[in-house]
Amino acid sequence: MTGIKIETDKCTGCKLCISACPFGAITIKNMKAEILNNCTLCGACSSSCKFDALQFENEKLQVDNDITEYKGVWVFAEQKNGIPVSVVLELLGQGRKLAEQLQVPLSAVLLGENVEDAAKTLITYGADVVYLVDSPVLKHYNDEAYTDVFIQIINKYKPEIILIGGTTYGRSLAPRISSRLNTGLTADCTGLEIDKDKRLLLQTRPAFGGNIMATIVCPNQRPQMSTVRPKVMKSLEPDASRVGEIIKTDVTIPSNVKTKVTKMVSAINEKINLLEADVIVSAGRGIEDPQNMKIIEELAEVLGGAVGASRAIVDSGWIGYNHQIGQTGKVVSPKIYFACGISGAIQHLAGMSSSDVIIAVNKNPDAPIFKIANFGIVGDVLEVVPLLVKEFKSRIS
């Protein structure tokens, strides 16, 4: 079992471990260290101890499967109305590089109804093999049905790597699969590389509120699973001459799923998918009144972008949840992000800090958003945004 073991005969009560612990989880009693309940097992205390009095004991993981049986790189081919979403093409581009390094095929898993044309598209974007399951039950995404079918295919063909887009559906599907297979999942990756010698997927993602980049591996279980942020990988140029194999695999389609999708409804004001937008114009409390959302929408329309929002105005009912960006909303990485009247709470920054260029408008010069903004405008958003709209219109026309 993982834990910190204290060798009391070696501990001198020097308090070095207290200084090293970032969580204040150590105290000294009777000149001996004691670990408190808020210990996160980060191990910082163990490495700081000069007397080897704190021993970090790591649980030896049990290997449940023969990892040498697993070969190949897979991409979950999420589709909407029979068309692969853009992050799938991006994952095929990155998956192609990983597969070539491992010298294995790159495959896509496509579930849906009447989606064979999509299978051909996936091949033009780099897939060698497409595992296709065509059924009316799979016409619309369904957690239970998609998870059950996907796991059947995994158990049959045994891939060593599975990449899934960090979309709403992808973030729901991936943990269900990983928990059912008792394997690891690294969510929200922004970088993927291969350790060829150990055949390990090096999965890099922001951690601790974006202050560090962590590289995570899954050495003892297969498949290795990642969800990947949209817009961080590059897709290949489609090649119509590419030849691949479409395998219509036999699976048992679940007949008694608990959740039934009766109708799909698109938000009227969601002209552009927030996760795929190159430009996002987001509003916060600084717009003061829901009626002022129209100037945010106008700026987004002029720039061909999407409208985002802070949690504060979503909670106030000024705009729908599907526009919320942040820790409890969507994580986006556009080329340009306008933060209009957004103070920059850490929960919001967690959802947009990886944007290429951040432009902040806020009348408070000390607003935290300016600490991460590439360009900052100190001013009333109700005055600045209309001026930006006017200027962009004149230049675009």
Short mmCIF file of C-alpha atoms in Angstrom, two decimals:
data_model
loop_
_atom_site.label_atom_id
_atom_site.label_comp_id
_atom_site.label_asym_id
_atom_site.label_seq_id
_atom_site.Cartn_x
_atom_site.Cartn_y
_atom_site.Cartn_z
CA MET A 1 0.00 0.00 0.00
CA THR A 2 1.30 3.49 -0.85
CA GLY A 3 2.21 5.63 2.15
CA ILE A 4 4.88 7.46 4.13
CA LYS A 5 6.70 5.34 6.72
CA ILE A 6 8.46 7.21 9.53
CA GLU A 7 11.63 5.63 10.92
CA THR A 8 11.33 7.13 14.41
CA ASP A 9 14.79 6.04 15.48
CA LYS A 10 16.28 8.10 12.62
CA CYS A 11 14.03 11.15 12.93
CA THR A 12 15.72 14.03 14.79
CA GLY A 13 12.81 16.48 14.64
CA CYS A 14 14.87 18.85 12.46
CA LYS A 15 11.70 20.16 10.69
CA LEU A 16 13.24 20.03 7.20
CA CYS A 17 10.28 17.94 6.11
CA ILE A 18 7.87 20.64 7.32
CA SER A 19 9.59 23.17 5.08
CA ALA A 20 9.50 20.78 2.13
CA CYS A 21 5.83 19.80 2.44
CA PRO A 22 3.73 22.02 0.11
CA PHE A 23 0.51 21.02 1.87
CA GLY A 24 1.37 21.62 5.53
CA ALA A 25 0.73 17.95 6.19
CA ILE A 26 3.54 17.29 8.68
CA THR A 27 3.89 18.26 12.32
CA ILE A 28 6.54 17.55 14.95
CA LYS A 29 5.54 15.99 18.27
CA ASN A 30 8.06 14.93 20.88
CA MET A 31 10.84 15.64 18.38
CA LYS A 32 9.39 13.17 15.87
CA ALA A 33 7.62 13.83 12.56
CA GLU A 34 3.97 12.91 12.20
CA ILE A 35 1.99 12.78 8.95
CA LEU A 36 -1.41 14.52 9.02
CA ASN A 37 -4.59 13.47 7.26
CA ASN A 38 -4.21 16.07 4.48
CA CYS A 39 -1.09 14.33 3.14
CA THR A 40 -1.37 13.84 -0.63
CA LEU A 41 1.54 11.35 -0.83
CA CYS A 42 3.50 13.67 -3.12
CA GLY A 43 6.76 12.37 -1.60
CA ALA A 44 8.40 15.80 -1.21
CA CYS A 45 9.14 15.15 2.47
CA SER A 46 10.93 11.88 1.75
CA SER A 47 13.39 13.43 -0.67
CA SER A 48 14.08 16.34 1.70
CA CYS A 49 15.02 14.21 4.73
CA LYS A 50 18.78 14.03 5.29
CA PHE A 51 18.45 11.14 7.72
CA ASP A 52 16.30 8.76 5.61
CA ALA A 53 13.70 8.90 8.35
CA LEU A 54 10.78 9.33 5.93
CA GLN A 55 10.35 6.45 3.51
CA PHE A 56 7.94 6.77 0.60
CA GLU A 57 6.46 3.33 0.06
CA ASN A 58 4.89 2.90 -3.33
CA GLU A 59 2.38 0.20 -3.90
CA LYS A 60 3.57 -2.41 -6.35
CA LEU A 61 0.90 -2.51 -8.98
CA GLN A 62 -0.49 -5.84 -10.03
CA VAL A 63 -0.31 -6.51 -13.74
CA ASP A 64 -3.66 -7.95 -14.73
CA ASN A 65 -2.99 -8.56 -18.38
CA ASP A 66 -0.13 -9.56 -20.65
CA ILE A 67 0.74 -6.19 -22.15
CA THR A 68 2.78 -7.81 -24.93
CA GLU A 69 -0.48 -9.01 -26.50
CA TYR A 70 -1.55 -5.42 -27.20
CA LYS A 71 -0.53 -3.82 -30.51
CA GLY A 72 -1.65 -0.83 -32.54
CA VAL A 73 -2.77 2.76 -32.13
CA TRP A 74 -6.49 3.51 -32.14
CA VAL A 75 -8.52 6.69 -32.49
CA PHE A 76 -12.16 6.94 -31.46
CA ALA A 77 -13.88 8.39 -34.54
CA GLU A 78 -16.58 10.53 -32.96
CA GLN A 79 -19.03 11.63 -35.62
CA LYS A 80 -21.96 13.99 -35.85
CA ASN A 81 -24.56 13.35 -38.53
CA GLY A 82 -22.16 10.93 -40.19
CA ILE A 83 -19.27 13.41 -40.38
CA PRO A 84 -16.14 12.93 -38.22
CA VAL A 85 -15.64 15.87 -35.85
CA SER A 86 -12.47 17.87 -36.42
CA VAL A 87 -10.57 16.57 -33.38
CA VAL A 88 -10.75 13.06 -34.84
CA LEU A 89 -8.80 14.21 -37.89
CA GLU A 90 -6.29 15.91 -35.60
CA LEU A 91 -5.86 12.69 -33.60
CA LEU A 92 -5.35 10.71 -36.80
CA GLY A 93 -2.54 13.11 -37.71
CA GLN A 94 -0.81 12.61 -34.35
CA GLY A 95 -1.71 8.92 -34.25
CA ARG A 96 0.02 8.45 -37.61
CA LYS A 97 3.29 9.67 -36.08
CA LEU A 98 2.93 7.44 -33.02
CA ALA A 99 2.04 4.37 -35.11
CA GLU A 100 5.02 4.86 -37.40
CA GLN A 101 7.37 5.08 -34.44
CA LEU A 102 5.94 1.86 -33.00
CA GLN A 103 5.71 0.28 -36.49
CA VAL A 104 2.08 -0.70 -35.99
CA PRO A 105 -1.16 0.11 -37.88
CA LEU A 106 -3.23 3.18 -37.10
CA SER A 107 -6.89 2.29 -36.69
CA ALA A 108 -10.11 4.20 -36.14
CA VAL A 109 -13.22 2.95 -34.35
CA LEU A 110 -16.39 4.27 -35.96
CA LEU A 111 -19.80 3.68 -34.39
CA GLY A 112 -23.05 4.98 -35.87
CA GLU A 113 -25.73 4.36 -38.46
CA ASN A 114 -25.10 4.66 -42.20
CA VAL A 115 -21.59 6.01 -41.62
CA GLU A 116 -19.58 4.03 -44.18
CA ASP A 117 -18.73 7.22 -46.09
CA ALA A 118 -17.18 8.54 -42.89
CA ALA A 119 -15.02 5.39 -42.75
CA LYS A 120 -13.61 6.23 -46.18
CA THR A 121 -12.91 9.78 -45.01
CA LEU A 122 -10.94 8.46 -42.03
CA ILE A 123 -8.72 6.46 -44.37
CA THR A 124 -7.94 9.54 -46.46
CA TYR A 125 -6.80 11.26 -43.24
CA GLY A 126 -4.37 8.52 -42.24
CA ALA A 127 -6.22 5.48 -40.87
CA ASP A 128 -4.97 2.09 -42.05
CA VAL A 129 -7.95 0.22 -40.61
CA VAL A 130 -11.45 1.33 -39.65
CA TYR A 131 -13.43 -0.88 -37.28
CA LEU A 132 -17.02 -0.11 -38.20
CA VAL A 133 -20.16 -0.95 -36.26
CA ASP A 134 -23.33 0.17 -38.02
CA SER A 135 -26.54 0.01 -36.03
CA PRO A 136 -29.62 2.18 -35.42
CA VAL A 137 -28.89 1.82 -31.70
CA LEU A 138 -25.61 3.70 -32.28
CA LYS A 139 -27.06 6.48 -34.45
CA HIS A 140 -26.69 9.00 -31.64
CA TYR A 141 -24.05 8.93 -28.93
CA ASN A 142 -25.16 6.94 -25.91
CA ASP A 143 -22.84 6.35 -22.96
CA GLU A 144 -24.00 2.86 -22.17
CA ALA A 145 -24.23 1.50 -25.70
CA TYR A 146 -21.02 3.09 -26.99
CA THR A 147 -19.04 1.92 -23.95
CA ASP A 148 -20.31 -1.64 -24.22
CA VAL A 149 -19.61 -1.95 -27.95
CA PHE A 150 -16.22 -0.22 -27.74
CA ILE A 151 -15.04 -2.58 -24.99
CA GLN A 152 -16.07 -5.62 -27.00
CA ILE A 153 -13.89 -4.40 -29.89
CA ILE A 154 -10.96 -3.64 -27.56
CA ASN A 155 -11.11 -7.10 -25.99
CA LYS A 156 -11.18 -8.67 -29.43
CA TYR A 157 -8.33 -6.77 -31.13
CA LYS A 158 -6.28 -5.52 -28.11
CA PRO A 159 -4.84 -2.09 -29.05
CA GLU A 160 -1.94 -0.72 -27.01
CA ILE A 161 -2.97 2.95 -27.33
CA ILE A 162 -6.41 4.58 -27.58
CA LEU A 163 -6.79 8.31 -28.30
CA ILE A 164 -10.12 10.04 -27.73
CA GLY A 165 -11.00 13.67 -28.40
CA GLY A 166 -11.56 15.83 -25.35
CA THR A 167 -15.10 16.67 -26.39
CA THR A 168 -18.24 16.39 -24.28
CA TYR A 169 -18.82 12.87 -25.55
CA GLY A 170 -15.16 11.88 -25.41
CA ARG A 171 -14.83 12.99 -21.80
CA SER A 172 -17.81 10.87 -20.91
CA LEU A 173 -16.80 7.78 -22.88
CA ALA A 174 -13.09 7.54 -21.99
CA PRO A 175 -13.38 7.16 -18.19
CA ARG A 176 -16.16 4.61 -18.58
CA ILE A 177 -13.93 2.47 -20.77
CA SER A 178 -10.81 2.86 -18.63
CA SER A 179 -12.65 1.97 -15.43
CA ARG A 180 -14.25 -1.09 -17.01
CA LEU A 181 -10.84 -2.26 -18.31
CA ASN A 182 -8.99 -1.32 -15.11
CA THR A 183 -6.43 0.67 -17.06
CA GLY A 184 -5.07 4.21 -16.80
CA LEU A 185 -6.47 7.31 -18.46
CA THR A 186 -4.76 10.66 -18.83
CA ALA A 187 -7.32 13.37 -19.51
CA ASP A 188 -6.95 16.63 -21.36
CA CYS A 189 -3.54 15.94 -22.94
CA THR A 190 -1.78 18.63 -24.96
CA GLY A 191 1.23 16.55 -26.04
CA LEU A 192 1.82 12.90 -26.97
CA GLU A 193 5.15 11.21 -27.64
CA ILE A 194 6.52 7.67 -27.65
CA ASP A 195 9.24 5.97 -25.61
CA LYS A 196 10.14 3.42 -28.27
CA ASP A 197 12.26 1.20 -26.04
CA LYS A 198 9.51 0.67 -23.47
CA ARG A 199 6.62 1.20 -25.92
CA LEU A 200 5.18 3.76 -23.54
CA LEU A 201 2.90 6.64 -24.48
CA LEU A 202 4.25 9.83 -22.89
CA GLN A 203 1.14 11.83 -22.12
CA THR A 204 1.69 15.51 -21.32
CA ARG A 205 -0.98 17.72 -19.80
CA PRO A 206 -1.18 20.91 -17.69
CA ALA A 207 -1.34 20.34 -13.93
CA PHE A 208 -1.77 22.42 -10.80
CA GLY A 209 -3.87 25.05 -12.56
CA GLY A 210 -1.57 25.17 -15.57
CA ASN A 211 1.53 26.06 -13.52
CA ILE A 212 3.41 22.92 -14.54
CA MET A 213 3.29 20.44 -17.39
CA ALA A 214 3.13 16.82 -16.22
CA THR A 215 4.14 13.84 -18.35
CA ILE A 216 2.24 10.72 -17.34
CA VAL A 217 2.83 7.09 -18.32
CA CYS A 218 0.83 3.90 -17.86
CA PRO A 219 3.54 1.20 -17.64
CA ASN A 220 1.63 -1.74 -16.21
CA GLN A 221 -1.74 -1.88 -17.95
CA ARG A 222 -3.01 -1.84 -21.51
CA PRO A 223 -4.41 -0.11 -23.40
CA GLN A 224 -2.85 3.25 -22.63
CA MET A 225 -5.65 5.81 -22.90
CA SER A 226 -5.67 9.57 -23.44
CA THR A 227 -8.23 12.24 -24.10
CA VAL A 228 -6.75 15.12 -26.08
CA ARG A 229 -7.77 18.74 -26.26
CA PRO A 230 -9.15 19.84 -29.62
CA LYS A 231 -6.99 22.23 -31.63
CA VAL A 232 -3.63 21.17 -30.20
CA MET A 233 -2.72 18.48 -32.76
CA LYS A 234 -2.40 18.95 -36.51
CA SER A 235 -4.39 16.89 -38.99
CA LEU A 236 -2.83 15.56 -42.17
CA GLU A 237 -3.84 16.75 -45.61
CA PRO A 238 -6.43 14.30 -46.97
CA ASP A 239 -5.03 11.85 -49.52
CA ALA A 240 -7.76 10.34 -51.69
CA SER A 241 -5.30 7.76 -53.06
CA ARG A 242 -4.74 6.14 -49.66
CA VAL A 243 -6.00 2.58 -49.32
CA GLY A 244 -7.23 1.15 -46.05
CA GLU A 245 -9.31 -1.68 -44.72
CA ILE A 246 -12.85 -1.33 -43.35
CA ILE A 247 -13.67 -4.15 -40.93
CA LYS A 248 -17.33 -4.58 -40.03
CA THR A 249 -16.69 -6.29 -36.75
CA ASP A 250 -19.21 -8.59 -35.07
CA VAL A 251 -20.34 -7.35 -31.70
CA THR A 252 -23.38 -7.78 -29.53
CA ILE A 253 -25.47 -4.62 -29.70
CA PRO A 254 -26.98 -3.82 -26.30
CA SER A 255 -30.74 -4.09 -26.55
CA ASN A 256 -31.80 -2.78 -23.15
CA VAL A 257 -29.87 0.44 -22.65
CA LYS A 258 -31.26 2.50 -19.79
CA THR A 259 -30.93 5.84 -21.57
CA LYS A 260 -32.88 6.44 -24.77
CA VAL A 261 -32.03 9.37 -27.08
CA THR A 262 -35.34 10.49 -28.50
CA LYS A 263 -34.29 13.70 -30.24
CA MET A 264 -31.15 15.74 -30.86
CA VAL A 265 -31.54 19.51 -30.46
CA SER A 266 -28.96 22.10 -31.53
CA ALA A 267 -28.76 25.42 -29.72
CA ILE A 268 -30.10 28.15 -31.97
CA ASN A 269 -27.37 30.62 -31.06
CA GLU A 270 -24.54 28.09 -31.34
CA LYS A 271 -23.49 28.89 -34.87
CA ILE A 272 -19.90 27.76 -34.27
CA ASN A 273 -18.74 24.89 -32.07
CA LEU A 274 -17.00 26.48 -29.08
CA LEU A 275 -14.42 23.69 -28.89
CA GLU A 276 -13.46 24.08 -32.52
CA ALA A 277 -13.56 27.88 -32.84
CA ASP A 278 -10.40 29.76 -33.83
CA VAL A 279 -11.74 32.93 -32.19
CA ILE A 280 -13.77 33.08 -28.98
CA VAL A 281 -15.25 36.23 -27.49
CA SER A 282 -16.21 35.64 -23.86
CA ALA A 283 -18.20 37.79 -21.48
CA GLY A 284 -18.09 38.15 -17.72
CA ARG A 285 -19.77 40.19 -15.02
CA GLY A 286 -18.24 43.32 -16.49
CA ILE A 287 -20.95 43.53 -19.13
CA GLU A 288 -23.27 44.44 -16.22
CA ASP A 289 -26.59 43.47 -17.87
CA PRO A 290 -27.73 40.50 -19.99
CA GLN A 291 -28.95 42.95 -22.62
CA ASN A 292 -25.31 43.86 -23.24
CA MET A 293 -24.55 40.33 -24.49
CA LYS A 294 -25.47 41.67 -27.92
CA ILE A 295 -22.19 43.61 -28.19
CA ILE A 296 -20.26 40.43 -27.35
CA GLU A 297 -22.23 38.48 -29.96
CA GLU A 298 -21.63 41.26 -32.50
CA LEU A 299 -17.86 41.17 -31.96
CA ALA A 300 -17.87 37.38 -32.28
CA GLU A 301 -19.90 37.58 -35.49
CA VAL A 302 -17.59 40.18 -37.05
CA LEU A 303 -14.57 37.96 -36.33
CA GLY A 304 -16.31 34.72 -37.32
CA GLY A 305 -15.91 33.44 -33.78
CA ALA A 306 -17.94 31.79 -31.05
CA VAL A 307 -19.40 33.28 -27.87
CA GLY A 308 -18.10 32.10 -24.51
CA ALA A 309 -18.96 33.05 -20.96
CA SER A 310 -17.73 32.97 -17.39
CA ARG A 311 -19.52 30.85 -14.83
CA ALA A 312 -20.80 33.99 -13.09
CA ILE A 313 -23.06 35.07 -15.93
CA VAL A 314 -24.11 31.49 -16.72
CA ASP A 315 -25.21 31.07 -13.11
CA SER A 316 -27.09 34.35 -13.42
CA GLY A 317 -29.00 32.98 -16.39
CA TRP A 318 -27.64 35.53 -18.86
CA ILE A 319 -26.52 32.80 -21.29
CA GLY A 320 -26.77 29.01 -21.51
CA TYR A 321 -24.39 26.55 -19.85
CA ASN A 322 -23.19 25.32 -23.23
CA HIS A 323 -21.22 28.59 -23.48
CA GLN A 324 -19.50 28.26 -20.11
CA ILE A 325 -15.70 28.12 -20.17
CA GLY A 326 -13.64 27.05 -17.20
CA GLN A 327 -13.08 24.29 -14.70
CA THR A 328 -16.77 23.37 -14.59
CA GLY A 329 -17.41 24.23 -18.23
CA LYS A 330 -15.54 23.69 -21.47
CA VAL A 331 -11.78 23.78 -21.93
CA VAL A 332 -10.88 25.67 -25.09
CA SER A 333 -7.68 26.48 -26.98
CA PRO A 334 -8.56 29.00 -29.72
CA LYS A 335 -6.04 31.04 -31.67
CA ILE A 336 -7.50 34.25 -30.19
CA TYR A 337 -9.46 34.57 -26.94
CA PHE A 338 -11.19 37.82 -25.98
CA ALA A 339 -11.93 38.08 -22.24
CA CYS A 340 -14.44 40.91 -21.97
CA GLY A 341 -15.28 42.01 -18.46
CA ILE A 342 -13.83 38.80 -17.00
CA SER A 343 -11.77 39.23 -13.84
CA GLY A 344 -9.74 36.05 -14.31
CA ALA A 345 -10.70 33.70 -11.50
CA ILE A 346 -8.48 30.61 -11.49
CA GLN A 347 -11.48 28.42 -12.33
CA HIS A 348 -12.00 30.39 -15.56
CA LEU A 349 -8.28 30.43 -16.40
CA ALA A 350 -8.24 26.63 -16.19
CA GLY A 351 -10.51 26.56 -19.23
CA MET A 352 -8.80 29.05 -21.54
CA SER A 353 -5.20 29.70 -20.45
CA SER A 354 -3.78 27.59 -23.29
CA SER A 355 -5.23 29.95 -25.94
CA ASP A 356 -2.58 31.15 -28.39
CA VAL A 357 -3.35 34.86 -27.89
CA ILE A 358 -5.39 36.28 -25.02
CA ILE A 359 -6.83 39.79 -25.24
CA ALA A 360 -8.36 41.11 -22.02
CA VAL A 361 -10.68 44.08 -21.58
CA ASN A 362 -11.37 45.12 -18.00
CA LYS A 363 -11.70 48.43 -16.20
CA ASN A 364 -9.83 47.06 -13.16
CA PRO A 365 -6.09 47.34 -13.92
CA ASP A 366 -5.36 44.84 -11.15
CA ALA A 367 -7.67 42.14 -12.53
CA PRO A 368 -5.86 38.74 -12.53
CA ILE A 369 -6.77 38.22 -16.20
CA PHE A 370 -4.08 40.77 -17.16
CA LYS A 371 -1.38 38.50 -15.69
CA ILE A 372 -1.88 35.93 -18.45
CA ALA A 373 -3.13 38.24 -21.23
CA ASN A 374 -0.91 38.91 -24.24
CA PHE A 375 -2.70 42.21 -24.78
CA GLY A 376 -4.65 44.15 -22.17
CA ILE A 377 -7.04 47.05 -22.50
CA VAL A 378 -7.91 48.86 -19.28
CA GLY A 379 -11.34 50.32 -19.88
CA ASP A 380 -15.09 49.82 -19.67
CA VAL A 381 -16.00 46.82 -21.76
CA LEU A 382 -19.25 48.56 -22.79
CA GLU A 383 -17.20 51.32 -24.41
CA VAL A 384 -14.23 49.31 -25.70
CA VAL A 385 -16.04 46.42 -27.39
CA PRO A 386 -18.22 48.64 -29.66
CA LEU A 387 -15.05 50.46 -30.72
CA LEU A 388 -13.40 47.12 -31.54
CA VAL A 389 -16.46 46.09 -33.56
CA LYS A 390 -16.36 49.36 -35.50
CA GLU A 391 -12.62 49.06 -36.17
CA PHE A 392 -12.74 45.40 -37.24
CA LYS A 393 -15.71 46.09 -39.53
CA SER A 394 -13.90 48.94 -41.26
CA ARG A 395 -10.74 46.89 -41.78
CA ILE A 396 -12.51 43.71 -42.90
CA SER A 397 -14.69 45.59 -45.39
#
